[in-house]
mmCIF file with all atom_site columns, C-alpha atoms in Angstrom:
data_model
loop_
_atom_site.group_PDB
_atom_site.id
_atom_site.type_symbol
_atom_site.label_atom_id
_atom_site.label_alt_id
_atom_site.label_comp_id
_atom_site.label_asym_id
_atom_site.label_entity_id
_atom_site.label_seq_id
_atom_site.pdbx_PDB_ins_code
_atom_site.Cartn_x
_atom_site.Cartn_y
_atom_site.Cartn_z
_atom_site.occupancy
_atom_site.B_iso_or_equiv
_atom_site.pdbx_formal_charge
_atom_site.auth_seq_id
_atom_site.auth_comp_id
_atom_site.auth_asym_id
_atom_site.auth_atom_id
_atom_site.pdbx_PDB_model_num
ATOM 1   C CA . ASN A 1 1   ? -0.031  -0.041 0.217   1.00 54.00 ? 1   ASN A CA 1
ATOM 2   C CA . ALA A 1 2   ? 1.845   2.477  -1.142  1.00 71.00 ? 2   ALA A CA 1
ATOM 3   C CA . GLY A 1 3   ? 1.363   5.922  0.853   1.00 90.00 ? 3   GLY A CA 1
ATOM 4   C CA . VAL A 1 4   ? 0.672   9.823  -0.007  1.00 94.00 ? 4   VAL A CA 1
ATOM 5   C CA . MET A 1 5   ? 1.949   10.472 -2.972  1.00 95.00 ? 5   MET A CA 1
ATOM 6   C CA . GLN A 1 6   ? 3.387   14.311 -3.793  1.00 96.00 ? 6   GLN A CA 1
ATOM 7   C CA . ASN A 1 7   ? 4.317   15.389 -7.407  1.00 96.00 ? 7   ASN A CA 1
ATOM 8   C CA . PRO A 1 8   ? 6.253   17.017 -7.888  1.00 97.00 ? 8   PRO A CA 1
ATOM 9   C CA . ARG A 1 9   ? 8.756   17.217 -5.077  1.00 95.00 ? 9   ARG A CA 1
ATOM 10  C CA . HIS A 1 10  ? 10.149  19.903 -6.552  1.00 96.00 ? 10  HIS A CA 1
ATOM 11  C CA . LEU A 1 11  ? 8.799   22.951 -8.642  1.00 98.00 ? 11  LEU A CA 1
ATOM 12  C CA . VAL A 1 12  ? 10.486  26.080 -9.877  1.00 98.00 ? 12  VAL A CA 1
ATOM 13  C CA . ARG A 1 13  ? 8.001   28.762 -11.234 1.00 98.00 ? 13  ARG A CA 1
ATOM 14  C CA . ARG A 1 14  ? 9.039   33.091 -11.898 1.00 98.00 ? 14  ARG A CA 1
ATOM 15  C CA . ARG A 1 15  ? 6.596   34.941 -10.414 1.00 98.00 ? 15  ARG A CA 1
ATOM 16  C CA . GLY A 1 16  ? 3.076   35.342 -12.328 1.00 98.00 ? 16  GLY A CA 1
ATOM 17  C CA . GLN A 1 17  ? 2.946   32.251 -13.357 1.00 98.00 ? 17  GLN A CA 1
ATOM 18  C CA . GLU A 1 18  ? 0.882   29.009 -12.274 1.00 98.00 ? 18  GLU A CA 1
ATOM 19  C CA . ALA A 1 19  ? 1.572   26.155 -9.675  1.00 98.00 ? 19  ALA A CA 1
ATOM 20  C CA . ARG A 1 20  ? -0.418  22.863 -9.427  1.00 98.00 ? 20  ARG A CA 1
ATOM 21  C CA . LEU A 1 21  ? 0.632   20.822 -6.974  1.00 98.00 ? 21  LEU A CA 1
ATOM 22  C CA . ARG A 1 22  ? -0.829  16.972 -6.951  1.00 98.00 ? 22  ARG A CA 1
ATOM 23  C CA . CYS A 1 23  ? -1.637  14.888 -3.953  1.00 97.00 ? 23  CYS A CA 1
ATOM 24  C CA . SER A 1 24  ? -3.033  11.385 -4.397  1.00 97.00 ? 24  SER A CA 1
ATOM 25  C CA . PRO A 1 25  ? -3.910  9.745  -0.686  1.00 96.00 ? 25  PRO A CA 1
ATOM 26  C CA . MET A 1 26  ? -3.436  6.355  0.584   1.00 94.00 ? 26  MET A CA 1
ATOM 27  C CA . LYS A 1 27  ? -5.375  3.766  -1.194  1.00 91.00 ? 27  LYS A CA 1
ATOM 28  C CA . GLY A 1 28  ? -9.055  3.975  0.144   1.00 89.00 ? 28  GLY A CA 1
ATOM 29  C CA . HIS A 1 29  ? -8.302  7.616  2.267   1.00 92.00 ? 29  HIS A CA 1
ATOM 30  C CA . SER A 1 30  ? -10.958 9.682  0.718   1.00 91.00 ? 30  SER A CA 1
ATOM 31  C CA . HIS A 1 31  ? -9.831  12.466 3.030   1.00 93.00 ? 31  HIS A CA 1
ATOM 32  C CA . VAL A 1 32  ? -7.668  15.157 1.897   1.00 95.00 ? 32  VAL A CA 1
ATOM 33  C CA . TYR A 1 33  ? -5.862  17.739 4.085   1.00 95.00 ? 33  TYR A CA 1
ATOM 34  C CA . TRP A 1 34  ? -3.569  20.479 2.558   1.00 97.00 ? 34  TRP A CA 1
ATOM 35  C CA . TYR A 1 35  ? -0.740  22.571 4.733   1.00 96.00 ? 35  TYR A CA 1
ATOM 36  C CA . ARG A 1 36  ? 1.854   24.997 3.737   1.00 96.00 ? 36  ARG A CA 1
ATOM 37  C CA . GLN A 1 37  ? 5.023   25.678 5.807   1.00 92.00 ? 37  GLN A CA 1
ATOM 38  C CA . LEU A 1 38  ? 6.963   28.579 4.915   1.00 89.00 ? 38  LEU A CA 1
ATOM 39  C CA . PRO A 1 39  ? 10.567  28.374 5.871   1.00 82.00 ? 39  PRO A CA 1
ATOM 40  C CA . GLU A 1 40  ? 11.717  27.929 9.668   1.00 78.00 ? 40  GLU A CA 1
ATOM 41  C CA . GLU A 1 41  ? 7.919   27.869 10.424  1.00 81.00 ? 41  GLU A CA 1
ATOM 42  C CA . GLY A 1 42  ? 5.335   24.801 11.483  1.00 85.00 ? 42  GLY A CA 1
ATOM 43  C CA . LEU A 1 43  ? 2.936   23.707 8.913   1.00 91.00 ? 43  LEU A CA 1
ATOM 44  C CA . LYS A 1 44  ? -0.254  25.844 8.566   1.00 94.00 ? 44  LYS A CA 1
ATOM 45  C CA . PHE A 1 45  ? -3.212  24.292 8.038   1.00 94.00 ? 45  PHE A CA 1
ATOM 46  C CA . MET A 1 46  ? -4.804  25.390 4.235   1.00 97.00 ? 46  MET A CA 1
ATOM 47  C CA . VAL A 1 47  ? -7.948  23.140 3.156   1.00 96.00 ? 47  VAL A CA 1
ATOM 48  C CA . TYR A 1 48  ? -9.900  20.062 3.812   1.00 95.00 ? 48  TYR A CA 1
ATOM 49  C CA . LEU A 1 49  ? -11.364 18.061 1.045   1.00 95.00 ? 49  LEU A CA 1
ATOM 50  C CA . GLN A 1 50  ? -13.657 15.265 1.043   1.00 93.00 ? 50  GLN A CA 1
ATOM 51  C CA . LYS A 1 51  ? -14.046 13.557 -2.756  1.00 90.00 ? 51  LYS A CA 1
ATOM 52  C CA . GLU A 1 52  ? -15.729 16.626 -5.058  1.00 89.00 ? 52  GLU A CA 1
ATOM 53  C CA . ASN A 1 53  ? -16.605 18.663 -1.952  1.00 93.00 ? 53  ASN A CA 1
ATOM 54  C CA . ILE A 1 54  ? -14.481 21.306 0.142   1.00 95.00 ? 54  ILE A CA 1
ATOM 55  C CA . ILE A 1 55  ? -15.595 21.024 3.683   1.00 93.00 ? 55  ILE A CA 1
ATOM 56  C CA . ASP A 1 56  ? -13.128 23.374 5.396   1.00 93.00 ? 56  ASP A CA 1
ATOM 57  C CA . GLU A 1 57  ? -10.976 26.106 3.645   1.00 94.00 ? 57  GLU A CA 1
ATOM 58  C CA . SER A 1 58  ? -10.357 28.566 6.706   1.00 93.00 ? 58  SER A CA 1
ATOM 59  C CA . GLY A 1 59  ? -6.783  28.520 5.951   1.00 94.00 ? 59  GLY A CA 1
ATOM 60  C CA . MET A 1 60  ? -6.843  29.424 2.120   1.00 96.00 ? 60  MET A CA 1
ATOM 61  C CA . PRO A 1 61  ? -5.873  32.457 1.064   1.00 94.00 ? 61  PRO A CA 1
ATOM 62  C CA . LYS A 1 62  ? -8.505  34.497 -0.302  1.00 91.00 ? 62  LYS A CA 1
ATOM 63  C CA . GLU A 1 63  ? -7.121  34.629 -3.799  1.00 95.00 ? 63  GLU A CA 1
ATOM 64  C CA . ARG A 1 64  ? -4.914  33.074 -5.697  1.00 97.00 ? 64  ARG A CA 1
ATOM 65  C CA . PHE A 1 65  ? -5.500  29.502 -4.032  1.00 98.00 ? 65  PHE A CA 1
ATOM 66  C CA . SER A 1 66  ? -7.563  27.110 -4.880  1.00 97.00 ? 66  SER A CA 1
ATOM 67  C CA . ALA A 1 67  ? -8.289  23.162 -4.285  1.00 97.00 ? 67  ALA A CA 1
ATOM 68  C CA . GLU A 1 68  ? -9.906  20.488 -5.542  1.00 96.00 ? 68  GLU A CA 1
ATOM 69  C CA . PHE A 1 69  ? -10.413 17.295 -5.121  1.00 96.00 ? 69  PHE A CA 1
ATOM 70  C CA . PRO A 1 70  ? -12.264 15.406 -8.161  1.00 94.00 ? 70  PRO A CA 1
ATOM 71  C CA . LYS A 1 71  ? -14.214 11.982 -7.726  1.00 91.00 ? 71  LYS A CA 1
ATOM 72  C CA . GLU A 1 72  ? -11.239 10.573 -9.847  1.00 91.00 ? 72  GLU A CA 1
ATOM 73  C CA . GLY A 1 73  ? -7.594  11.319 -9.771  1.00 93.00 ? 73  GLY A CA 1
ATOM 74  C CA . PRO A 1 74  ? -5.599  13.250 -7.247  1.00 96.00 ? 74  PRO A CA 1
ATOM 75  C CA . SER A 1 75  ? -6.489  16.288 -5.146  1.00 97.00 ? 75  SER A CA 1
ATOM 76  C CA . ILE A 1 76  ? -5.050  19.666 -6.864  1.00 98.00 ? 76  ILE A CA 1
ATOM 77  C CA . LEU A 1 77  ? -3.691  22.206 -5.070  1.00 98.00 ? 77  LEU A CA 1
ATOM 78  C CA . ARG A 1 78  ? -3.464  25.652 -7.942  1.00 98.00 ? 78  ARG A CA 1
ATOM 79  C CA . ILE A 1 79  ? -1.928  29.189 -6.936  1.00 98.00 ? 79  ILE A CA 1
ATOM 80  C CA . GLN A 1 80  ? -2.463  31.017 -9.646  1.00 98.00 ? 80  GLN A CA 1
ATOM 81  C CA . GLN A 1 81  ? -0.100  34.003 -10.021 1.00 98.00 ? 81  GLN A CA 1
ATOM 82  C CA . VAL A 1 82  ? 2.509   32.902 -7.834  1.00 98.00 ? 82  VAL A CA 1
ATOM 83  C CA . VAL A 1 83  ? 4.853   35.477 -5.681  1.00 97.00 ? 83  VAL A CA 1
ATOM 84  C CA . ARG A 1 84  ? 8.234   34.832 -4.371  1.00 95.00 ? 84  ARG A CA 1
ATOM 85  C CA . GLY A 1 85  ? 5.935   35.154 -0.852  1.00 95.00 ? 85  GLY A CA 1
ATOM 86  C CA . ASP A 1 86  ? 4.125   31.805 -1.971  1.00 96.00 ? 86  ASP A CA 1
ATOM 87  C CA . SER A 1 87  ? 7.230   29.802 -1.750  1.00 96.00 ? 87  SER A CA 1
ATOM 88  C CA . ALA A 1 88  ? 7.276   27.169 0.794   1.00 96.00 ? 88  ALA A CA 1
ATOM 89  C CA . ALA A 1 89  ? 6.560   23.260 1.638   1.00 95.00 ? 89  ALA A CA 1
ATOM 90  C CA . TYR A 1 90  ? 3.592   21.919 0.736   1.00 97.00 ? 90  TYR A CA 1
ATOM 91  C CA . PHE A 1 91  ? 2.484   19.244 2.209   1.00 96.00 ? 91  PHE A CA 1
ATOM 92  C CA . CYS A 1 92  ? -0.655  16.362 1.618   1.00 96.00 ? 92  CYS A CA 1
ATOM 93  C CA . ALA A 1 93  ? -1.823  14.613 4.107   1.00 94.00 ? 93  ALA A CA 1
ATOM 94  C CA . SER A 1 94  ? -4.982  11.806 4.151   1.00 93.00 ? 94  SER A CA 1
ATOM 95  C CA . SER A 1 95  ? -7.438  9.953  6.462   1.00 90.00 ? 95  SER A CA 1
ATOM 96  C CA . PRO A 1 96  ? -9.682  7.405  5.919   1.00 88.00 ? 96  PRO A CA 1
ATOM 97  C CA . GLY A 1 97  ? -12.143 9.716  7.703   1.00 82.00 ? 97  GLY A CA 1
ATOM 98  C CA . ALA A 1 98  ? -13.124 12.402 9.964   1.00 74.00 ? 98  ALA A CA 1
ATOM 99  C CA . GLN A 1 99  ? -10.875 12.022 13.160  1.00 70.00 ? 99  GLN A CA 1
ATOM 100 C CA . ALA A 1 100 ? -9.103  9.630  12.019  1.00 74.00 ? 100 ALA A CA 1
ATOM 101 C CA . GLU A 1 101 ? -5.151  9.793  11.669  1.00 80.00 ? 101 GLU A CA 1
ATOM 102 C CA . ALA A 1 102 ? -4.077  11.464 8.859   1.00 85.00 ? 102 ALA A CA 1
ATOM 103 C CA . PHE A 1 103 ? -0.433  10.497 6.970   1.00 89.00 ? 103 PHE A CA 1
ATOM 104 C CA . PHE A 1 104 ? 2.038   12.821 5.265   1.00 91.00 ? 104 PHE A CA 1
ATOM 105 C CA . GLY A 1 105 ? 3.028   13.017 1.830   1.00 93.00 ? 105 GLY A CA 1
ATOM 106 C CA . GLN A 1 106 ? 6.591   13.967 1.699   1.00 91.00 ? 106 GLN A CA 1
ATOM 107 C CA . GLY A 1 107 ? 5.659   17.260 0.361   1.00 94.00 ? 107 GLY A CA 1
ATOM 108 C CA . THR A 1 108 ? 6.034   19.831 -2.883  1.00 96.00 ? 108 THR A CA 1
ATOM 109 C CA . ARG A 1 109 ? 8.846   22.655 -1.960  1.00 95.00 ? 109 ARG A CA 1
ATOM 110 C CA . LEU A 1 110 ? 7.475   25.031 -3.998  1.00 97.00 ? 110 LEU A CA 1
ATOM 111 C CA . THR A 1 111 ? 10.463  28.129 -4.980  1.00 97.00 ? 111 THR A CA 1
ATOM 112 C CA . VAL A 1 112 ? 8.961   31.553 -7.219  1.00 97.00 ? 112 VAL A CA 1
ATOM 113 C CA . VAL A 1 113 ? 11.715  32.634 -8.946  1.00 97.00 ? 113 VAL A CA 1
ATOM 114 C CA . GLY B 2 1   ? -7.394  31.072 19.415  1.00 57.00 ? 1   GLY B CA 1
ATOM 115 C CA . GLU B 2 2   ? -6.100  28.569 18.410  1.00 66.00 ? 2   GLU B CA 1
ATOM 116 C CA . ASP B 2 3   ? -1.698  28.997 19.351  1.00 84.00 ? 3   ASP B CA 1
ATOM 117 C CA . VAL B 2 4   ? 1.043   26.202 20.035  1.00 90.00 ? 4   VAL B CA 1
ATOM 118 C CA . GLU B 2 5   ? 4.249   27.092 20.626  1.00 91.00 ? 5   GLU B CA 1
ATOM 119 C CA . GLN B 2 6   ? 7.700   25.093 21.313  1.00 93.00 ? 6   GLN B CA 1
ATOM 120 C CA . SER B 2 7   ? 11.269  26.218 22.067  1.00 89.00 ? 7   SER B CA 1
ATOM 121 C CA . LEU B 2 8   ? 13.254  26.341 19.183  1.00 89.00 ? 8   LEU B CA 1
ATOM 122 C CA . PHE B 2 9   ? 16.299  24.477 19.679  1.00 94.00 ? 9   PHE B CA 1
ATOM 123 C CA . LEU B 2 10  ? 17.439  21.454 22.054  1.00 96.00 ? 10  LEU B CA 1
ATOM 124 C CA . SER B 2 11  ? 20.617  19.913 22.112  1.00 97.00 ? 11  SER B CA 1
ATOM 125 C CA . VAL B 2 12  ? 21.568  17.135 23.690  1.00 97.00 ? 12  VAL B CA 1
ATOM 126 C CA . ARG B 2 13  ? 24.542  14.501 24.185  1.00 97.00 ? 13  ARG B CA 1
ATOM 127 C CA . GLU B 2 14  ? 24.123  10.864 22.980  1.00 97.00 ? 14  GLU B CA 1
ATOM 128 C CA . GLY B 2 15  ? 23.117  8.586  25.442  1.00 97.00 ? 15  GLY B CA 1
ATOM 129 C CA . ASP B 2 16  ? 20.944  11.332 27.438  1.00 97.00 ? 16  ASP B CA 1
ATOM 130 C CA . SER B 2 17  ? 17.626  11.899 27.816  1.00 97.00 ? 17  SER B CA 1
ATOM 131 C CA . SER B 2 18  ? 15.802  14.405 25.533  1.00 97.00 ? 18  SER B CA 1
ATOM 132 C CA . VAL B 2 19  ? 12.628  16.717 26.369  1.00 97.00 ? 19  VAL B CA 1
ATOM 133 C CA . ILE B 2 20  ? 10.629  19.150 24.338  1.00 97.00 ? 20  ILE B CA 1
ATOM 134 C CA . ASN B 2 21  ? 8.156   20.653 25.690  1.00 96.00 ? 21  ASN B CA 1
ATOM 135 C CA . CYS B 2 22  ? 5.177   22.148 24.214  1.00 95.00 ? 22  CYS B CA 1
ATOM 136 C CA . THR B 2 23  ? 2.075   24.557 25.336  1.00 94.00 ? 23  THR B CA 1
ATOM 137 C CA . TYR B 2 24  ? -1.293  25.063 23.776  1.00 90.00 ? 24  TYR B CA 1
ATOM 138 C CA . THR B 2 25  ? -4.209  27.385 24.200  1.00 86.00 ? 25  THR B CA 1
ATOM 139 C CA . ASP B 2 26  ? -7.367  25.583 22.885  1.00 80.00 ? 26  ASP B CA 1
ATOM 140 C CA . SER B 2 27  ? -9.281  23.262 25.651  1.00 76.00 ? 27  SER B CA 1
ATOM 141 C CA . SER B 2 28  ? -11.222 21.704 23.343  1.00 78.00 ? 28  SER B CA 1
ATOM 142 C CA . SER B 2 29  ? -8.381  19.523 22.145  1.00 77.00 ? 29  SER B CA 1
ATOM 143 C CA . THR B 2 30  ? -9.493  15.647 21.389  1.00 81.00 ? 30  THR B CA 1
ATOM 144 C CA . TYR B 2 31  ? -5.863  14.496 20.765  1.00 87.00 ? 31  TYR B CA 1
ATOM 145 C CA . LEU B 2 32  ? -2.634  15.580 20.974  1.00 91.00 ? 32  LEU B CA 1
ATOM 146 C CA . TYR B 2 33  ? 0.588   14.686 18.325  1.00 92.00 ? 33  TYR B CA 1
ATOM 147 C CA . TRP B 2 34  ? 4.359   14.097 17.794  1.00 95.00 ? 34  TRP B CA 1
ATOM 148 C CA . TYR B 2 35  ? 5.673   14.521 14.574  1.00 94.00 ? 35  TYR B CA 1
ATOM 149 C CA . LYS B 2 36  ? 9.229   13.958 13.095  1.00 95.00 ? 36  LYS B CA 1
ATOM 150 C CA . GLN B 2 37  ? 11.395  15.763 10.188  1.00 92.00 ? 37  GLN B CA 1
ATOM 151 C CA . GLU B 2 38  ? 14.133  14.527 9.160   1.00 90.00 ? 38  GLU B CA 1
ATOM 152 C CA . PRO B 2 39  ? 15.720  17.382 6.439   1.00 84.00 ? 39  PRO B CA 1
ATOM 153 C CA . GLY B 2 40  ? 13.996  17.516 3.193   1.00 78.00 ? 40  GLY B CA 1
ATOM 154 C CA . ALA B 2 41  ? 11.529  15.308 3.697   1.00 81.00 ? 41  ALA B CA 1
ATOM 155 C CA . GLY B 2 42  ? 7.932   15.121 5.603   1.00 83.00 ? 42  GLY B CA 1
ATOM 156 C CA . LEU B 2 43  ? 6.204   14.416 8.526   1.00 88.00 ? 43  LEU B CA 1
ATOM 157 C CA . GLN B 2 44  ? 6.420   10.689 10.355  1.00 90.00 ? 44  GLN B CA 1
ATOM 158 C CA . LEU B 2 45  ? 3.778   10.971 13.532  1.00 90.00 ? 45  LEU B CA 1
ATOM 159 C CA . LEU B 2 46  ? 5.885   9.068  16.381  1.00 93.00 ? 46  LEU B CA 1
ATOM 160 C CA . THR B 2 47  ? 2.759   9.506  18.766  1.00 93.00 ? 47  THR B CA 1
ATOM 161 C CA . TYR B 2 48  ? -0.309  10.617 20.185  1.00 91.00 ? 48  TYR B CA 1
ATOM 162 C CA . ILE B 2 49  ? -2.330  10.784 23.220  1.00 92.00 ? 49  ILE B CA 1
ATOM 163 C CA . PHE B 2 50  ? -5.800  11.494 23.630  1.00 89.00 ? 50  PHE B CA 1
ATOM 164 C CA . SER B 2 51  ? -6.666  14.385 26.292  1.00 86.00 ? 51  SER B CA 1
ATOM 165 C CA . ASN B 2 52  ? -8.297  12.407 28.800  1.00 87.00 ? 52  ASN B CA 1
ATOM 166 C CA . MET B 2 53  ? -4.998  10.461 29.657  1.00 89.00 ? 53  MET B CA 1
ATOM 167 C CA . ASP B 2 54  ? -2.027  12.049 31.505  1.00 92.00 ? 54  ASP B CA 1
ATOM 168 C CA . MET B 2 55  ? 0.894   9.700  30.018  1.00 95.00 ? 55  MET B CA 1
ATOM 169 C CA . LYS B 2 56  ? 1.566   7.531  27.303  1.00 94.00 ? 56  LYS B CA 1
ATOM 170 C CA . GLN B 2 57  ? 5.039   5.056  26.710  1.00 95.00 ? 57  GLN B CA 1
ATOM 171 C CA . ASP B 2 58  ? 5.906   3.846  23.617  1.00 92.00 ? 58  ASP B CA 1
ATOM 172 C CA . GLN B 2 59  ? 9.058   1.996  23.719  1.00 94.00 ? 59  GLN B CA 1
ATOM 173 C CA . ARG B 2 60  ? 11.919  4.958  23.927  1.00 96.00 ? 60  ARG B CA 1
ATOM 174 C CA . LEU B 2 61  ? 9.265   7.671  23.894  1.00 97.00 ? 61  LEU B CA 1
ATOM 175 C CA . THR B 2 62  ? 7.352   8.940  27.039  1.00 97.00 ? 62  THR B CA 1
ATOM 176 C CA . VAL B 2 63  ? 4.692   11.321 26.221  1.00 97.00 ? 63  VAL B CA 1
ATOM 177 C CA . LEU B 2 64  ? 3.019   13.459 29.522  1.00 96.00 ? 64  LEU B CA 1
ATOM 178 C CA . LEU B 2 65  ? -0.382  15.305 29.395  1.00 95.00 ? 65  LEU B CA 1
ATOM 179 C CA . ASN B 2 66  ? -0.950  18.121 31.925  1.00 93.00 ? 66  ASN B CA 1
ATOM 180 C CA . LYS B 2 67  ? -4.111  19.496 30.584  1.00 90.00 ? 67  LYS B CA 1
ATOM 181 C CA . LYS B 2 68  ? -4.730  21.696 33.898  1.00 90.00 ? 68  LYS B CA 1
ATOM 182 C CA . ASP B 2 69  ? -1.377  23.900 32.172  1.00 91.00 ? 69  ASP B CA 1
ATOM 183 C CA . LYS B 2 70  ? -2.190  22.816 29.014  1.00 91.00 ? 70  LYS B CA 1
ATOM 184 C CA . HIS B 2 71  ? 1.499   21.357 28.662  1.00 94.00 ? 71  HIS B CA 1
ATOM 185 C CA . LEU B 2 72  ? 2.777   18.288 26.997  1.00 95.00 ? 72  LEU B CA 1
ATOM 186 C CA . SER B 2 73  ? 6.184   16.875 26.664  1.00 96.00 ? 73  SER B CA 1
ATOM 187 C CA . LEU B 2 74  ? 7.666   14.500 24.617  1.00 97.00 ? 74  LEU B CA 1
ATOM 188 C CA . ARG B 2 75  ? 10.778  12.338 26.308  1.00 97.00 ? 75  ARG B CA 1
ATOM 189 C CA . ILE B 2 76  ? 13.375  10.173 24.311  1.00 97.00 ? 76  ILE B CA 1
ATOM 190 C CA . ALA B 2 77  ? 14.831  7.931  26.378  1.00 97.00 ? 77  ALA B CA 1
ATOM 191 C CA . ASP B 2 78  ? 18.487  6.802  24.868  1.00 97.00 ? 78  ASP B CA 1
ATOM 192 C CA . THR B 2 79  ? 18.668  9.591  22.564  1.00 97.00 ? 79  THR B CA 1
ATOM 193 C CA . GLN B 2 80  ? 20.724  8.468  19.430  1.00 96.00 ? 80  GLN B CA 1
ATOM 194 C CA . THR B 2 81  ? 22.186  10.488 16.274  1.00 95.00 ? 81  THR B CA 1
ATOM 195 C CA . GLY B 2 82  ? 19.424  9.407  14.088  1.00 94.00 ? 82  GLY B CA 1
ATOM 196 C CA . ASP B 2 83  ? 16.845  11.400 16.444  1.00 96.00 ? 83  ASP B CA 1
ATOM 197 C CA . SER B 2 84  ? 18.217  14.595 15.489  1.00 96.00 ? 84  SER B CA 1
ATOM 198 C CA . ALA B 2 85  ? 15.519  16.360 13.891  1.00 96.00 ? 85  ALA B CA 1
ATOM 199 C CA . ILE B 2 86  ? 12.688  18.871 13.769  1.00 95.00 ? 86  ILE B CA 1
ATOM 200 C CA . TYR B 2 87  ? 9.438   17.668 16.091  1.00 97.00 ? 87  TYR B CA 1
ATOM 201 C CA . PHE B 2 88  ? 6.151   19.199 15.595  1.00 95.00 ? 88  PHE B CA 1
ATOM 202 C CA . CYS B 2 89  ? 3.895   19.189 18.348  1.00 95.00 ? 89  CYS B CA 1
ATOM 203 C CA . ALA B 2 90  ? 0.236   19.279 17.263  1.00 92.00 ? 90  ALA B CA 1
ATOM 204 C CA . GLU B 2 91  ? -3.385  19.557 18.626  1.00 90.00 ? 91  GLU B CA 1
ATOM 205 C CA . SER B 2 92  ? -6.226  18.816 16.877  1.00 86.00 ? 92  SER B CA 1
ATOM 206 C CA . ILE B 2 93  ? -9.857  20.754 17.794  1.00 76.00 ? 93  ILE B CA 1
ATOM 207 C CA . GLN B 2 94  ? -12.883 18.788 18.814  1.00 72.00 ? 94  GLN B CA 1
ATOM 208 C CA . ASP B 2 95  ? -15.190 19.292 16.193  1.00 71.00 ? 95  ASP B CA 1
ATOM 209 C CA . THR B 2 96  ? -12.754 19.613 13.580  1.00 74.00 ? 96  THR B CA 1
ATOM 210 C CA . ASP B 2 97  ? -10.327 17.780 11.191  1.00 77.00 ? 97  ASP B CA 1
ATOM 211 C CA . LYS B 2 98  ? -7.284  20.821 10.914  1.00 85.00 ? 98  LYS B CA 1
ATOM 212 C CA . LEU B 2 99  ? -4.537  20.169 12.989  1.00 89.00 ? 99  LEU B CA 1
ATOM 213 C CA . ILE B 2 100 ? -2.552  22.752 14.910  1.00 90.00 ? 100 ILE B CA 1
ATOM 214 C CA . PHE B 2 101 ? 0.961   22.679 14.516  1.00 92.00 ? 101 PHE B CA 1
ATOM 215 C CA . GLY B 2 102 ? 3.381   24.630 16.695  1.00 92.00 ? 102 GLY B CA 1
ATOM 216 C CA . THR B 2 103 ? 6.934   26.052 15.112  1.00 90.00 ? 103 THR B CA 1
ATOM 217 C CA . GLY B 2 104 ? 9.260   23.538 15.797  1.00 93.00 ? 104 GLY B CA 1
ATOM 218 C CA . THR B 2 105 ? 11.697  22.148 18.212  1.00 96.00 ? 105 THR B CA 1
ATOM 219 C CA . ARG B 2 106 ? 14.803  21.719 16.203  1.00 95.00 ? 106 ARG B CA 1
ATOM 220 C CA . LEU B 2 107 ? 16.713  18.423 18.309  1.00 97.00 ? 107 LEU B CA 1
ATOM 221 C CA . GLN B 2 108 ? 20.805  17.913 18.053  1.00 97.00 ? 108 GLN B CA 1
ATOM 222 C CA . VAL B 2 109 ? 22.032  15.325 18.998  1.00 97.00 ? 109 VAL B CA 1
ATOM 223 C CA . PHE B 2 110 ? 25.859  15.408 19.346  1.00 94.00 ? 110 PHE B CA 1
ATOM 224 C CA . PRO B 2 111 ? 28.690  12.335 20.331  1.00 90.00 ? 111 PRO B CA 1
#
């Protein structure tokens, strides 16, 4: 049973471009969470999704950021018109249900140049 | 509000015990967790404790919870160089599924 898979592991984007980060949850997991880790900081919650539904997006910036978890395929975190301040590690976690243990992926390290 | 605080650094000699501390503010926490992050890697769940417990032991790891003071600690016995990493405490808030993380404590183990 493969763990949570995130790709790419590293992503470099120029200011103004779009970044798309993918997360494939563990088999049998229908709950996905995205967290952001700025340099030298802890992880900050961004969004919690179930298949085709956004459950809690209280940590998402109001503009340029969106997330989806379609019926088929991975969860996508999309950042439009990236800025230098978006440079961070973005972690995805999945769980089989609410209040269950969440397993983290290796993260995608986004660098905006 | 929700806030989790940790000291930033801890340095210990190999073979000694390490104690990493964490304080949190939200009294409705259901579970409290300790995660380990090695350089360039994701987070590995080490252990967790339910909020109505005050102690949990798992091999070299001992978690102590003082709910009155909202204080959580992780003790690593016989610390090894492979334990060098950043350790995050996190709390889950009742009726939500998100985790609130501390800023992390960087543990350095020297010979």
